[in-house]
Short mmCIF file of C-alpha atoms in Angstrom, two decimals:
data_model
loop_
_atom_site.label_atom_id
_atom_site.label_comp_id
_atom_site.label_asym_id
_atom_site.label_seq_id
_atom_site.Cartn_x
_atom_site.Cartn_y
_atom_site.Cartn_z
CA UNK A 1 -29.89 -65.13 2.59
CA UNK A 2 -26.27 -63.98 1.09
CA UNK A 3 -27.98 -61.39 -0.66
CA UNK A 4 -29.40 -59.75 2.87
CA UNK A 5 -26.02 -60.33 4.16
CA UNK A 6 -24.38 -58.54 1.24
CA UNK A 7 -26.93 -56.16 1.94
CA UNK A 8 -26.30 -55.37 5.45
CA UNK A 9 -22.63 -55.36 4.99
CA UNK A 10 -22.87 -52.51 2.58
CA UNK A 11 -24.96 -50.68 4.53
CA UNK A 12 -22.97 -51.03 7.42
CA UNK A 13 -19.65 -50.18 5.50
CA UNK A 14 -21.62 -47.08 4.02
CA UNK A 15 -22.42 -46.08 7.70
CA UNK A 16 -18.85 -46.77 8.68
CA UNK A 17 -17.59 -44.17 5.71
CA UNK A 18 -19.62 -41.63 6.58
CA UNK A 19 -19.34 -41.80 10.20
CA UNK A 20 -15.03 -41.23 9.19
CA UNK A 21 -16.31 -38.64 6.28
CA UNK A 22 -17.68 -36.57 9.10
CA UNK A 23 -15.04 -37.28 11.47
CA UNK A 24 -12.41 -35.99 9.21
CA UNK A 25 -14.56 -32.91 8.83
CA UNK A 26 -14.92 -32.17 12.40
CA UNK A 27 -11.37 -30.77 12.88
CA UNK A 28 -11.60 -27.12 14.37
CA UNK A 29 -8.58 -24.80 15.06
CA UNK A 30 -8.34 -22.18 17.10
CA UNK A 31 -6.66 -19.40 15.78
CA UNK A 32 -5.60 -15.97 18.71
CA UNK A 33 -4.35 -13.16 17.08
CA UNK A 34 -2.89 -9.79 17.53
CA UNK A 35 -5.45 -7.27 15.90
CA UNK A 36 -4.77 -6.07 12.56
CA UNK A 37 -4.40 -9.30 9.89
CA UNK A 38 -8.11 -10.09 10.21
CA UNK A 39 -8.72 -8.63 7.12
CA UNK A 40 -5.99 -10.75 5.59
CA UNK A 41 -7.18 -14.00 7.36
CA UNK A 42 -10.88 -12.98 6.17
CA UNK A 43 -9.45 -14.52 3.01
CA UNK A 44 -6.26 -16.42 3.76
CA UNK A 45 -8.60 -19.05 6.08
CA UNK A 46 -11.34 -20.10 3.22
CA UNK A 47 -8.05 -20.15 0.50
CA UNK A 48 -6.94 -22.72 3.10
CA UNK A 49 -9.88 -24.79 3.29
CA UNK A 50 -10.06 -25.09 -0.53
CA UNK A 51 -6.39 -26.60 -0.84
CA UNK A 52 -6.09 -30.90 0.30
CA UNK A 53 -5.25 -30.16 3.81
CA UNK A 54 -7.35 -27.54 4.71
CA UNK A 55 -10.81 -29.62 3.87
CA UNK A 56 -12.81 -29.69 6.48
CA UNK A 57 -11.21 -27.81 8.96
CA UNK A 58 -13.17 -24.90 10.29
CA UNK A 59 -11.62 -22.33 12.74
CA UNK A 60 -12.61 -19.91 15.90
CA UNK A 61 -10.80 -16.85 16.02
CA UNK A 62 -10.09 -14.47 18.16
CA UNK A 63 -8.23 -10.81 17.56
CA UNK A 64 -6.58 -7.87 20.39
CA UNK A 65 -4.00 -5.99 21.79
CA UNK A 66 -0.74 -8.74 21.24
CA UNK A 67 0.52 -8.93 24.57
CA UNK A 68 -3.40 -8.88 26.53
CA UNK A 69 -3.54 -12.07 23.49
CA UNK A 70 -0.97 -13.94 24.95
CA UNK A 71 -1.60 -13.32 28.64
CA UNK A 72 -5.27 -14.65 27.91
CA UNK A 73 -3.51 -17.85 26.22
CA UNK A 74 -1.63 -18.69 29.15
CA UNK A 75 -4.71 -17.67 31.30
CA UNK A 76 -6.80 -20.75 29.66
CA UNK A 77 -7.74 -19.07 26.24
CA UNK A 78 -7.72 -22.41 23.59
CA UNK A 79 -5.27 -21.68 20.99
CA UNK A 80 -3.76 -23.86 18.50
CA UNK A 81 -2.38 -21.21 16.51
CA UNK A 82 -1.18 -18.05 18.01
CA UNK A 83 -0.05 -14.90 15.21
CA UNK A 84 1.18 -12.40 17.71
CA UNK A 85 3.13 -9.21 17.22
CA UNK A 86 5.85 -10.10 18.12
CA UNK A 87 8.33 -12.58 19.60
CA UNK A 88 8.54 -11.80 23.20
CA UNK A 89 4.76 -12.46 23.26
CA UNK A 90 5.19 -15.78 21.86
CA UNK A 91 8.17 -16.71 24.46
CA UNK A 92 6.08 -15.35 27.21
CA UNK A 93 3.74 -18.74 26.38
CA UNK A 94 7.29 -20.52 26.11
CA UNK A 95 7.55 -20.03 29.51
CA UNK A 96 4.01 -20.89 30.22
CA UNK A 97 5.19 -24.28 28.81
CA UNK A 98 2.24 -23.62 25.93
CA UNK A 99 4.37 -23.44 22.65
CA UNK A 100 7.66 -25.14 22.28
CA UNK A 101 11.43 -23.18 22.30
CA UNK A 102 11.91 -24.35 19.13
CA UNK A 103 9.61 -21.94 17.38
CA UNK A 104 12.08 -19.70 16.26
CA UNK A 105 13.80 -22.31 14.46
CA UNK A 106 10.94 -23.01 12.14
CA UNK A 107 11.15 -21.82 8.72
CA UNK A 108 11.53 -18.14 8.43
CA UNK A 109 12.95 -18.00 12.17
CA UNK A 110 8.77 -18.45 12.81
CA UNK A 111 7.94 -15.47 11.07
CA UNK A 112 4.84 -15.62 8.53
CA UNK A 113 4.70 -11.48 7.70
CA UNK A 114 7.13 -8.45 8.31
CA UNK A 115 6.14 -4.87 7.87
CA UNK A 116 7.71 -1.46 8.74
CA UNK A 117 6.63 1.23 11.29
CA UNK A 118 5.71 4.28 9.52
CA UNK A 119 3.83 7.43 10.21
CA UNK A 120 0.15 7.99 9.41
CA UNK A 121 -0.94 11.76 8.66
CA UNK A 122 -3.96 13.73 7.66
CA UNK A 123 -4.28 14.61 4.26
CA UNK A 124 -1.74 16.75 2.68
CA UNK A 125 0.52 16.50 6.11
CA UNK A 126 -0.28 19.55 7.20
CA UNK A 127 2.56 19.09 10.05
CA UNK A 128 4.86 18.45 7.28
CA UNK A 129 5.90 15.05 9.39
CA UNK A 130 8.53 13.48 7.61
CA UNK A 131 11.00 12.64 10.66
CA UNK A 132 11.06 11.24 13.92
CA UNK A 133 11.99 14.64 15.33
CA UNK A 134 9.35 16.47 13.97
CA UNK A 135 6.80 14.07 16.38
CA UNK A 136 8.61 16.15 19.20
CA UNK A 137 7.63 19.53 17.97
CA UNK A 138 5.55 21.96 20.07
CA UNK A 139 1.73 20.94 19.14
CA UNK A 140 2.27 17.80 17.21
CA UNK A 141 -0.60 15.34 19.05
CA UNK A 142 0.63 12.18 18.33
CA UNK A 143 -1.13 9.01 18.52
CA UNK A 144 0.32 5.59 19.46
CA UNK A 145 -1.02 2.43 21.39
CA UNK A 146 0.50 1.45 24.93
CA UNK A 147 3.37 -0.34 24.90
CA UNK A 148 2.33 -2.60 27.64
CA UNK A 149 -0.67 -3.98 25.82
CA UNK A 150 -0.30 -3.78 22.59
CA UNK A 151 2.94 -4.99 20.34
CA UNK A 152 2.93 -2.89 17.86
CA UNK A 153 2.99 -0.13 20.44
CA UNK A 154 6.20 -1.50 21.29
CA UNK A 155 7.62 -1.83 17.25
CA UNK A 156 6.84 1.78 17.90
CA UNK A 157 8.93 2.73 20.61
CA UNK A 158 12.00 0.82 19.04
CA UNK A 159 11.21 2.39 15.68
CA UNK A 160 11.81 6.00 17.43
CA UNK A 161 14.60 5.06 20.10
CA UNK A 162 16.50 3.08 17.18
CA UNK A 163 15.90 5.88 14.51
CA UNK A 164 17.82 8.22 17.37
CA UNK A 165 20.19 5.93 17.75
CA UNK A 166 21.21 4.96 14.13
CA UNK A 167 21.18 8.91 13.88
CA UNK A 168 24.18 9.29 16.10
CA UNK A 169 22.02 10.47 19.34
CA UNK A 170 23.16 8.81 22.45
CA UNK A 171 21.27 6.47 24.69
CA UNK A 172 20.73 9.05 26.76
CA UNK A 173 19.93 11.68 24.51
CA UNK A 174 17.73 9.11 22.81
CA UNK A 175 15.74 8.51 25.82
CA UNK A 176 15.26 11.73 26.76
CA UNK A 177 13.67 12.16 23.57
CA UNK A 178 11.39 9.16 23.92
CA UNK A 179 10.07 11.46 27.02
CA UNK A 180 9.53 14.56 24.42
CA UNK A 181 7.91 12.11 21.84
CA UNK A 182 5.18 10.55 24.70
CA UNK A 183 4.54 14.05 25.95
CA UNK A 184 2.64 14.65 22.74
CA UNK A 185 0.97 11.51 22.59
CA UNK A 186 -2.48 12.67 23.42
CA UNK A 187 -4.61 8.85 23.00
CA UNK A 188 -2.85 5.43 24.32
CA UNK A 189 -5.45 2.87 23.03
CA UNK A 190 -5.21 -0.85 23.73
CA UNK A 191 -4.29 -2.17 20.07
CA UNK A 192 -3.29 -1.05 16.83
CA UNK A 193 -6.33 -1.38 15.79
CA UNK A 194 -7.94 1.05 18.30
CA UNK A 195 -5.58 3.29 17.50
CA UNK A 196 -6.08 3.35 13.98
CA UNK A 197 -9.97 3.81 14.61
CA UNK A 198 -9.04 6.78 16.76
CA UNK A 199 -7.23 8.47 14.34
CA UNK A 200 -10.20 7.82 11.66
CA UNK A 201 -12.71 9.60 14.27
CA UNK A 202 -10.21 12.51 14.25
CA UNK A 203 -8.06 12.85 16.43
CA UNK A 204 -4.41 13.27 16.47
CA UNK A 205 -2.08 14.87 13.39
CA UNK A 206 -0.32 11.42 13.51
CA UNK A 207 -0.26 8.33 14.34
CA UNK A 208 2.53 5.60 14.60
CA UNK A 209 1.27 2.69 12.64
CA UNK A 210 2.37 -0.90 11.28
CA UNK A 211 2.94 0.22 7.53
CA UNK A 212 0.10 -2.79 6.77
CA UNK A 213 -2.42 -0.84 8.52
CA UNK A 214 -2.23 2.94 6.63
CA UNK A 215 -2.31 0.31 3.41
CA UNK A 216 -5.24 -1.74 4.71
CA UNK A 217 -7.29 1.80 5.39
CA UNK A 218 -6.36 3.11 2.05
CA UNK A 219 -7.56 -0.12 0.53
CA UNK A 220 -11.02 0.65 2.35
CA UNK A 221 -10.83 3.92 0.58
CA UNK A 222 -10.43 5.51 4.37
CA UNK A 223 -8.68 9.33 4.45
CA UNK A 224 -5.34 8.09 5.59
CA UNK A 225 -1.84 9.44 4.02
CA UNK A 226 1.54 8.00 4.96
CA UNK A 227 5.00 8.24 5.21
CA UNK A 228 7.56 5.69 5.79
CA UNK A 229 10.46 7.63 7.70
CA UNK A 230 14.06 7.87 5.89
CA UNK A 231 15.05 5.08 9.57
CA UNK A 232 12.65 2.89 10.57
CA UNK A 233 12.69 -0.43 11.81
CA UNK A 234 11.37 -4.05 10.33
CA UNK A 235 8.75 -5.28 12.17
CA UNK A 236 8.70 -9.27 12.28
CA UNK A 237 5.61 -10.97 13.16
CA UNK A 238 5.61 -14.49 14.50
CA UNK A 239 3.34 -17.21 14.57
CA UNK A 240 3.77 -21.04 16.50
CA UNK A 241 1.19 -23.88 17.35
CA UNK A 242 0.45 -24.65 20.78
CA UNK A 243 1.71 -27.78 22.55
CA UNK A 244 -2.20 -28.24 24.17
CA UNK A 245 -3.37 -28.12 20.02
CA UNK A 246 -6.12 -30.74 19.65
CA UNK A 247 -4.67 -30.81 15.86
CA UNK A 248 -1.19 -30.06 15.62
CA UNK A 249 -0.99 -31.93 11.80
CA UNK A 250 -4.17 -29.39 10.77
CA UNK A 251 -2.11 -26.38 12.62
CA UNK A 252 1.10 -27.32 11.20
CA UNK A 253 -0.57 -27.26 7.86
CA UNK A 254 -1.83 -24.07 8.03
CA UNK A 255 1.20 -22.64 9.04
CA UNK A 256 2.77 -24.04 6.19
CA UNK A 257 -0.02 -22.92 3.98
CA UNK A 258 0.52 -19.76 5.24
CA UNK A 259 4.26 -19.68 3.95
CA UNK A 260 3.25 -20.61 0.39
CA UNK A 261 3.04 -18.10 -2.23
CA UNK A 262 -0.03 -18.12 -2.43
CA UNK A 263 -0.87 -16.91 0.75
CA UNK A 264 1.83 -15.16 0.99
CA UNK A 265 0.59 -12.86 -1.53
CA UNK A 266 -2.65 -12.94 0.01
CA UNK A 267 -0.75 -11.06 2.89
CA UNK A 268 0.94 -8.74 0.21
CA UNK A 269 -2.55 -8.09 -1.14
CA UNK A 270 -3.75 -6.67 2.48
CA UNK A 271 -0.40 -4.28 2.80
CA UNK A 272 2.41 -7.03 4.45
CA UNK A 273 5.33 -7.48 3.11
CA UNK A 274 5.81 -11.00 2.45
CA UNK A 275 8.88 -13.33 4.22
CA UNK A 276 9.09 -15.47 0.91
CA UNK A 277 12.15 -13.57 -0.91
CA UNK A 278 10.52 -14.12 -4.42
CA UNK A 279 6.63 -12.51 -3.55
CA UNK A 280 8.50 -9.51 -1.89
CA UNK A 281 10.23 -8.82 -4.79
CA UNK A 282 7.53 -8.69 -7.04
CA UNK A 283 5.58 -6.74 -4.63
CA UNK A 284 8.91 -4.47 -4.38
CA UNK A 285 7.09 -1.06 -5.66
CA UNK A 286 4.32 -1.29 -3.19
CA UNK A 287 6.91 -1.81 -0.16
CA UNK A 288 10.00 -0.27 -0.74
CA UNK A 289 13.01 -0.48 1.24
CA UNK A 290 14.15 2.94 3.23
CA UNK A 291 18.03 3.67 3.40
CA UNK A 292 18.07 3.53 7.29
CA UNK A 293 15.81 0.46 7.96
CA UNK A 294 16.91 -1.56 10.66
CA UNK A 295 16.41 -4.99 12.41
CA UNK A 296 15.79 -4.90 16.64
CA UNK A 297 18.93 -7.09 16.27
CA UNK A 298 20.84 -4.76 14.89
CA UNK A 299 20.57 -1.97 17.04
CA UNK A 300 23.10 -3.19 19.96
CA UNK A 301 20.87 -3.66 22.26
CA UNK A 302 20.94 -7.67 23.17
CA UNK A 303 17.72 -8.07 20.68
CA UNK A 304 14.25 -8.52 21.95
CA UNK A 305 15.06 -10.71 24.85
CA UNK A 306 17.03 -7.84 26.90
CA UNK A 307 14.71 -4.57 25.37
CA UNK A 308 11.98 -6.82 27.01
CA UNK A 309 13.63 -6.40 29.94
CA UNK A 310 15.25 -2.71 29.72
CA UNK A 311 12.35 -1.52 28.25
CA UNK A 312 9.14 -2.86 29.08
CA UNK A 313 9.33 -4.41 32.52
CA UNK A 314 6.47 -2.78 34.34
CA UNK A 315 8.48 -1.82 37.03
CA UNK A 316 12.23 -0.55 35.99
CA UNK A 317 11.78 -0.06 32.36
CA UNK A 318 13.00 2.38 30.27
CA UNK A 319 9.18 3.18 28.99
CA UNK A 320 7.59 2.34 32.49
CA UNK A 321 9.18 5.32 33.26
CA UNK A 322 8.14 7.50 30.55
CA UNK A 323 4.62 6.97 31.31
CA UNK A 324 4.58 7.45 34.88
CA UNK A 325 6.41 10.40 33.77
CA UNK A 326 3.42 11.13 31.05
CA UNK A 327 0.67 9.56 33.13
CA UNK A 328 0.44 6.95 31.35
CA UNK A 329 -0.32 3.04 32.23
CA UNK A 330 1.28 0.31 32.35
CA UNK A 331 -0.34 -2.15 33.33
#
């Protein structure tokens, strides 16, 4: 009789292990994402899953245009991780009382990548596009994604206006040359992505580009030349979890993973430039520093919180402007 019960016991504590076995397995994060690191979470996810506190978690994901990312979080998209393109997009869900205010107080100021706008051209830059004036010469077809979908349409935008200014150009002159510079913008796509795609099938003698992507196409052995302008700005990328995470430990642990060395030469590896000081440095030759890169911060202009505002409201914004001057959407 003590034998059966000895029995029973172990198969019931046998049951009971794997019935926690599976449950520790059955953690799933959602991750929404502006479009162009999939390539770099194509491998940074399964590196994840093979360190302690990535076993067993699997993930959906889901990559677009930054800002139409963050509008579908607060819309009812699940997210427990969001990597947008930038920060306004993540306070926009701030203020939809999905991710906490904090964010930006996280290591790295919530940053997990940076990168540098830079201009994409056909092979031997036929153009001869080395500055941001030459994208206002007679004939130059530019290509660039809207600024009121995509983020790094707007990293874009600053990159030019910025450039003007840290040239000595006036706000005003420097707007009036944003107007030139969207005149010859023949294709506004959605995302980066699209845009990069678009100048692939042709079209355009150059395109305005996160430095990571021109890398990431040259990596795929794609016919894509670039410069990195003399000014240009750096282009911070931020990632948060989401206060309505079903797994905020497993989210919190990839986003540490994420900061690692490891995966932060993962990121190098796909064309970012890494926020950890030490991989950066010994990625240095692949992603130099120019002589007139800038911050958004340091341009004077009340950082990303007011150029939200002076720029890219829909209604009164600098760019709104532009493109009902151009045509152009924005909306």
């Amino acid at each position: 009789m003590r034998s059966a019960q000895l029995a029973i016991a172990l198969v019931l504590s046998l049951v009971a292990a794997g019935l926690a076995s599976a449950a520790t397995s059955d953690k799933q994060l959602a991750l929404v994402a502006y479009s162009t690191p999939r390539d770099a979470y194509a491998k940074l996810i399964p590196a994840f899953q093979k360190t302690p506190a990535g076993q067993g978690v699997s993930f959906t994901q889901s990559y677009g245009a930054s800002g139409d990312q963050a509008r579908a979080v607060a819309a009812g998209l699940k997210a427990d991780v969001v990597a947008l393109s930038l920060a306004p997009d993540v306070d926009a869900l701030v203020k939809a009382g999905l991710v906490d205010e904090s964010w930006k107080r996280q290591t790295y100021k919530g940053m997990d990548t940076d990168s540098v706008v830079v201009f994409a051209v056909r092979d031997g830059n036929p153009k001869h596009i080395k500055r941001w004036d030459d994208l206002l010469k007679p004939g130059v077809q530019v290509i660039t994604p809207n600024p009121f979908t995509s983020g790094g349409a707007r990293w874009n935008v600053m990159a030019a206006y910025g450039s003007w200014l840290k040239l000595g150009k006036t706000k005003k002159q420097a707007s009036d040359d944003l107007l030139k510079l969207f005149k010859n913008v023949s294709v506004q796509d959605k995302s980066a992505r699209d845009a990069l795609n678009t100048f692939l099938s042709g079209k355009g003698d150059v395109l305005l580009a996160y430095e990571n992507e021109a890398i990431a196409a040259q990596l795929k052995k794609q016919s894509v030349q670039y410069v990195i302008p003399r000014q240009t700005i750096l282009i911070e990328n931020p990632i948060a979890v989401t206060k309505t995470s079903d797994d905020k430990d497993a989210a919190n642990a990839f986003l540490r993973y994420l900061r690692t060395p490891g995966a932060q030469q993962i990121f190098a590896d796909n064309g970012y430039r890494p926020v950890v000081k030490s991989v950066l440095e010994a990625n240095r030759k692949k992603v130099p520093v120019r002589p007139g890169q800038f911050t958004i911060d340091q341009l004077g202009l009340g950082g990303w919180d007011k150029v939200q505002k002076d720029f890219f409201d829909p209604s009164n914004g600098l760019v709104a402007q532009v493109e009902r001057k151009v045509g152009g959407v924005t909306g």
